Structure formats: C-alpha cells, structure tokens
Tab-separated table of C-alpha atoms in Angstrom:
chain	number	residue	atom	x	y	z
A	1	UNK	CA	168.067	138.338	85.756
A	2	UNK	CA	171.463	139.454	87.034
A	3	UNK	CA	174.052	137.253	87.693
A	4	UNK	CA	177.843	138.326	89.081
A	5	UNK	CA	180.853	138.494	86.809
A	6	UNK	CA	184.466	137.247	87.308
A	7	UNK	CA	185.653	138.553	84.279
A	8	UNK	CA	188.368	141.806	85.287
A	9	UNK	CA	187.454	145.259	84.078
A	10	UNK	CA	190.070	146.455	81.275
A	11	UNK	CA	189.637	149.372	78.521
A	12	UNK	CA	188.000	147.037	75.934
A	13	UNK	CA	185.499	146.006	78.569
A	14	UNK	CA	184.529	149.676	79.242
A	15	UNK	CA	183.919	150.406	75.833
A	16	UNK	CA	182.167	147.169	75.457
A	17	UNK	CA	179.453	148.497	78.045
A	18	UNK	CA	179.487	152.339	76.871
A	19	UNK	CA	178.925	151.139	72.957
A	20	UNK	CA	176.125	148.846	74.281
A	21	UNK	CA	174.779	151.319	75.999
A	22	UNK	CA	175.001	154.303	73.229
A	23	UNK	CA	173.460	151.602	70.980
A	24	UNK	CA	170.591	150.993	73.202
A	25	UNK	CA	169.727	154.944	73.474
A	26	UNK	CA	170.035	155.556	69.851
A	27	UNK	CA	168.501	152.718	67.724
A	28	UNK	CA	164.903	151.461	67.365
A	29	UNK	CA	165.443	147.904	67.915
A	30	UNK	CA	168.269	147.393	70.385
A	31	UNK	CA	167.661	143.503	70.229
A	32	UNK	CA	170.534	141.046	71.306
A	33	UNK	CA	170.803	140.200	67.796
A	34	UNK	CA	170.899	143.600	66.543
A	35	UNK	CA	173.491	144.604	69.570
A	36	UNK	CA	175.572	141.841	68.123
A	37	UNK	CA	175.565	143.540	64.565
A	38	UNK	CA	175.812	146.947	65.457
A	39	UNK	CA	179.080	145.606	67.543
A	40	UNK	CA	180.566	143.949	64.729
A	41	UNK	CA	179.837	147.096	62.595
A	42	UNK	CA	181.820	149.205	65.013
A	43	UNK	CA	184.552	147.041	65.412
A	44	UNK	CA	185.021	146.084	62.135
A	45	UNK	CA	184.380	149.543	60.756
A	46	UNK	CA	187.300	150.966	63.305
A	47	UNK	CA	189.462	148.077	62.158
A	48	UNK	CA	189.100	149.169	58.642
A	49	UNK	CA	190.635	152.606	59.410
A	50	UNK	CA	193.081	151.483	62.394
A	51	UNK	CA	194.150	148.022	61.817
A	52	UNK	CA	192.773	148.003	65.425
A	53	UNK	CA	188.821	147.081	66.447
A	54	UNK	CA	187.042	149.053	69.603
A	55	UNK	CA	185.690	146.019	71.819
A	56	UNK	CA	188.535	143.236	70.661
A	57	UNK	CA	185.626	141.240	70.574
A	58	UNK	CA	186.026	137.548	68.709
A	59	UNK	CA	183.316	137.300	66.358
A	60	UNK	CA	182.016	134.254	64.870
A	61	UNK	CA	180.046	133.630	61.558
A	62	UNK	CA	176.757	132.978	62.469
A	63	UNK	CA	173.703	131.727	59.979
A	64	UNK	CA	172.316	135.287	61.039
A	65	UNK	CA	175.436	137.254	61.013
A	66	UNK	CA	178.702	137.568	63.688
A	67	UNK	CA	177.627	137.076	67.274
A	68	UNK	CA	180.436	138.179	69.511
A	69	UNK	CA	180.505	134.154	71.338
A	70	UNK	CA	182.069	135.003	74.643
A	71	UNK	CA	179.506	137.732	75.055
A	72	UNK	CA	176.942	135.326	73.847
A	73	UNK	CA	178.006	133.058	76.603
A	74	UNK	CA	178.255	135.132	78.981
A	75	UNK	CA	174.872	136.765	78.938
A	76	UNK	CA	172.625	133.940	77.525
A	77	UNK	CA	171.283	130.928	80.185
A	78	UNK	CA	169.560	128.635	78.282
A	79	UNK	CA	165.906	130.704	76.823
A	80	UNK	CA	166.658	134.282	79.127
A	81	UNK	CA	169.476	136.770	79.384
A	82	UNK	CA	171.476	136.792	82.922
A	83	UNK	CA	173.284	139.916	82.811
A	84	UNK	CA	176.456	140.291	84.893
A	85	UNK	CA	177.448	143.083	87.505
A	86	UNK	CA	179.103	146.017	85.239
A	87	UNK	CA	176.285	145.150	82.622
A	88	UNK	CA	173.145	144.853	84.451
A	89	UNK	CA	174.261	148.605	86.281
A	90	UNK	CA	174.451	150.245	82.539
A	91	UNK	CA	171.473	147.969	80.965
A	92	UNK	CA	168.273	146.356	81.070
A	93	UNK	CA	167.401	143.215	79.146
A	94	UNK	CA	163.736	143.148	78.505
A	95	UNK	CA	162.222	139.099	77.374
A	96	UNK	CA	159.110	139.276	74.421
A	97	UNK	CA	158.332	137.199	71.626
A	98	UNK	CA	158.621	137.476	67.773
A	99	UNK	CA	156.902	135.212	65.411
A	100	UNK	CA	158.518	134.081	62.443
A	101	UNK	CA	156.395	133.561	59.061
A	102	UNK	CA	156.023	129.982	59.920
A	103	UNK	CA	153.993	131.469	63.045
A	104	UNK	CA	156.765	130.182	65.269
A	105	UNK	CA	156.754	132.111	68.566
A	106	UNK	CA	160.434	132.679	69.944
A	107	UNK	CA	162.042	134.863	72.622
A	108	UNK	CA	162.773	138.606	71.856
A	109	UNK	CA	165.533	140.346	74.068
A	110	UNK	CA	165.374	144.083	74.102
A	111	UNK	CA	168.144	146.189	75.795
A	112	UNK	CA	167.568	149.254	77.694
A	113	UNK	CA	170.100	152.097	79.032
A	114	UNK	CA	170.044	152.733	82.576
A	115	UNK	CA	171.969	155.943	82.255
A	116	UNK	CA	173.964	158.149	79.397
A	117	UNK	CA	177.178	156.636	77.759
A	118	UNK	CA	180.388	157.867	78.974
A	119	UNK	CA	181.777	158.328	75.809
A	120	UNK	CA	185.083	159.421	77.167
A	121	UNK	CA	186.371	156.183	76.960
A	122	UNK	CA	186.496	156.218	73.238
A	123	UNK	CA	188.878	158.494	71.137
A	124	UNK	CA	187.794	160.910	68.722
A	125	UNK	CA	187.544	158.234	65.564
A	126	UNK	CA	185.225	155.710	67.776
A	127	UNK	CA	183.226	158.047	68.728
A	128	UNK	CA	183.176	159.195	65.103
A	129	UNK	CA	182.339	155.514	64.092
A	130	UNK	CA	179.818	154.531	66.791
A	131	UNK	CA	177.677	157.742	65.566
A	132	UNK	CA	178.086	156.423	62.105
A	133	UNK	CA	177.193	153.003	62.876
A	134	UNK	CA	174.102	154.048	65.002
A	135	UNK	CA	172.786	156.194	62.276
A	136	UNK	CA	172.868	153.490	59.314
A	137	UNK	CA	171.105	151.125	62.007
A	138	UNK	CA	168.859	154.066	63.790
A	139	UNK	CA	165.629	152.727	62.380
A	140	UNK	CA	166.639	149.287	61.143
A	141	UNK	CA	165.115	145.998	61.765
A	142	UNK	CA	167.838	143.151	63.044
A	143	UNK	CA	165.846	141.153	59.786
A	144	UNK	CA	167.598	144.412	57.857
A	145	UNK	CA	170.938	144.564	59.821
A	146	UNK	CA	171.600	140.540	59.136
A	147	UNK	CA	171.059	141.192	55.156
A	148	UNK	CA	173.603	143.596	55.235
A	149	UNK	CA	176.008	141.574	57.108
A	150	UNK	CA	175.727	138.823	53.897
A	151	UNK	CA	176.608	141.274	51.425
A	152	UNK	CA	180.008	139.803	49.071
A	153	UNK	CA	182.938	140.478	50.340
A	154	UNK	CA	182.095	141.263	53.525
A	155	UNK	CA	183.692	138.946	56.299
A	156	UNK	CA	181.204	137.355	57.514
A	157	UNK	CA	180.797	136.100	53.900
A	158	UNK	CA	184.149	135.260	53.381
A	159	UNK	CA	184.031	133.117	56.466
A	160	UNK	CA	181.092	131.138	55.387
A	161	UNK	CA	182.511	130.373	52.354
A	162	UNK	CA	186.026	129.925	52.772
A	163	UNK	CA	185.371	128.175	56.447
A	164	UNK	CA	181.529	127.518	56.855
A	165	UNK	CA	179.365	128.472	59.250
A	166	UNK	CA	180.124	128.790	63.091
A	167	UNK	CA	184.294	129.676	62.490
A	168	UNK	CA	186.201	132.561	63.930
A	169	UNK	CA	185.948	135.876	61.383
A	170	UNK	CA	189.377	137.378	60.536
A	171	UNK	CA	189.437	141.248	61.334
A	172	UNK	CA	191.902	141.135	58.715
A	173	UNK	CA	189.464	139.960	55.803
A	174	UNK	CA	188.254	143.722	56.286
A	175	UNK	CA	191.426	144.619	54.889
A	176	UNK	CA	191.713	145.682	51.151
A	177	UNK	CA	193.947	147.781	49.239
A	178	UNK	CA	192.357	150.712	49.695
A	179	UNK	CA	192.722	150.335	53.638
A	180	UNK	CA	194.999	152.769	55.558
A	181	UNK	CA	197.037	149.885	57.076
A	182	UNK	CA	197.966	146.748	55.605
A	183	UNK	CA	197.439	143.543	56.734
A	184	UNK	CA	201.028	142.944	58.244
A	185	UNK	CA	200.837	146.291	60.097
A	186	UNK	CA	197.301	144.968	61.519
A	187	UNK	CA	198.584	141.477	62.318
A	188	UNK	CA	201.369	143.263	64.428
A	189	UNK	CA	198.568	145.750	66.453
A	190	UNK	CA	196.480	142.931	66.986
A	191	UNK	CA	199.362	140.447	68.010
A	192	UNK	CA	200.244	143.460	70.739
A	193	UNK	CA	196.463	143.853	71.601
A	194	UNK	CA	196.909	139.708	72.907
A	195	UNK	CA	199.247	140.474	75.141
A	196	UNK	CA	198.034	143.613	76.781
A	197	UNK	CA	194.900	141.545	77.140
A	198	UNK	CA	197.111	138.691	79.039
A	199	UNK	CA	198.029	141.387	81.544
A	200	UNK	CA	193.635	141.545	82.435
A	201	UNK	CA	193.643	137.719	82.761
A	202	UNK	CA	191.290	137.539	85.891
C-alpha cells in the first residue's frame, strides 16, 4: 500500500531512501527488521569514525535490536506496511509470514528496489561504510543481525541496561577512546545537525 508523505525532502532523507534501497539490492533478507539493523549499523558505524551518523535517524532499543521509531511509524499501519511517496517510487514492500518455534505464524515484510541507488548522495566514507555494512549482513538472517546487535558494549546494550528497553540510544555510547572524535566534539556536530534539521521542518 502507498500512502502520501508530508514529511519535506532534506539530505538525510535522500540518503535514508538510497541506503534502503542499496540494502535491498545487496542483502538476502531485506526484511523491515533487518532494514532497521543494517540502518543502525551504518549510522552508527559512520558515527564511530565522524562523530556524525548518515540518516540522523533516532534509534530506539528494541527487545530485537534499534528500530529507527519515526520510520517505524511512518511506514507501519497496524499488521501491513503503507509506504509513502519518495519511498514507495525507490521500493517495494512485499507481506509473507514467518513462523516462530512456537509455530506462531506472523507477518514477514520484504523490501524490494525499484531501481539502482544513487549513491552520489553519500561521500566517499558512507559509501565506504554502506559496502561494509552490506557485506557483514549479505547473507545474514535478521535472527543473526539481532544477536549481533546484543553483543556487550554495544549501544543497544548499554541502553537496555543503563535505561531498559524501549529508550532513545545515545550515538555517543559508540564513542570510546580509540574513536577519532571525542564525545564533546560529537555532541557539538550533532547539536549543529538539530538545527540544520529545524531549517527542513515541513
């Protein structure tokens, strides 16, 4: 299903779509869940390096993993997928089942690329990242991609513990010593990133 968006096109939002779409075209499983991991991998990955993430997606800790929530939102209607405007002309959602070991039957969303990425949007280190991420995850199950997400001291773990389940991830808990940029230099990029994002305010 396809339903219109009123949210304004900006930079983040192009390389929202192009990522989604790359992922779709290069991984096995391009499940929602597994979008939603290989988004936070990318991201979080970039932020690493930068002190700056790729989509400026919000991320929250999830008993699965991070699900980007505003995407969640905006795509999910109640048991489908309604995919707005600039999504549904880059992607395909396809609806299946899984069964879980219990023999529970629940619904299975499966992207599909319309087209190529334009990969133009991203600089030479996201592109550089996005390959990397879509390589780990090429053949990976979202069962596979959610185990690694829970690995110690990655964020989403911190979250859980230090906030429980369903709070906001800090892009700076990606931060260690060994990072590039520290966490004051990131705090200042990202503090920047909220107000250019002000300036897209539909």
């Amino acid at each position: 299903m396809q339903k219109k968006s009123t949210e304004a096109i900006n930079p983040y939002r192009q390389k929202l779509i192009e990522a989604m779409v790359y992922f779709a075209k290069k991984v096995k499983n391009p499940t929602k869940m597994m979008m939603y991991k290989l988004l936070a991998e990318l991201d979080f990955r970039h932020f690493e390096q930068t002190g700056l993430p790729v989509t400026n997606l919000e991320y929250e800790a999830w008993r699965l993993g991070p699900v980007p929530k505003s995407l969640d939102k905006e795509i999910t209607a109640d048991d489908d997928i309604e995919l707005p405007d600039d999504l549904a002309e880059a992607l395909d959602c396809e609806k299946g089942e899984w069964e879980t070991r219990e023999g529970e039957k629940k619904p299975k969303f499966v992207f599909h690329a319309k087209r190529a990425p334009n990969l133009k949007v991203f600089s030479p280190r996201q592109q550089k990242v996005l390959k990397e991420v879509a390589d780990i995850y090429r053949y990976a199950t979202a069962t596979q991609a959610s185990k690694a997400s829970h690995e110690k001291d990655m964020p989403w773990t911190k979250t859980i513990i230090k906030k429980g389940e369903g709070a906001v991830i800090d892009y700076l808990d990606q931060l260690t010593n060994k990072s590039p940029v520290s966490k004051e230099e990131a705090r200042e990029m990202m503090e920047e990133i909220v107000a250019f994002q002000k300036t897209y305010s539909p």
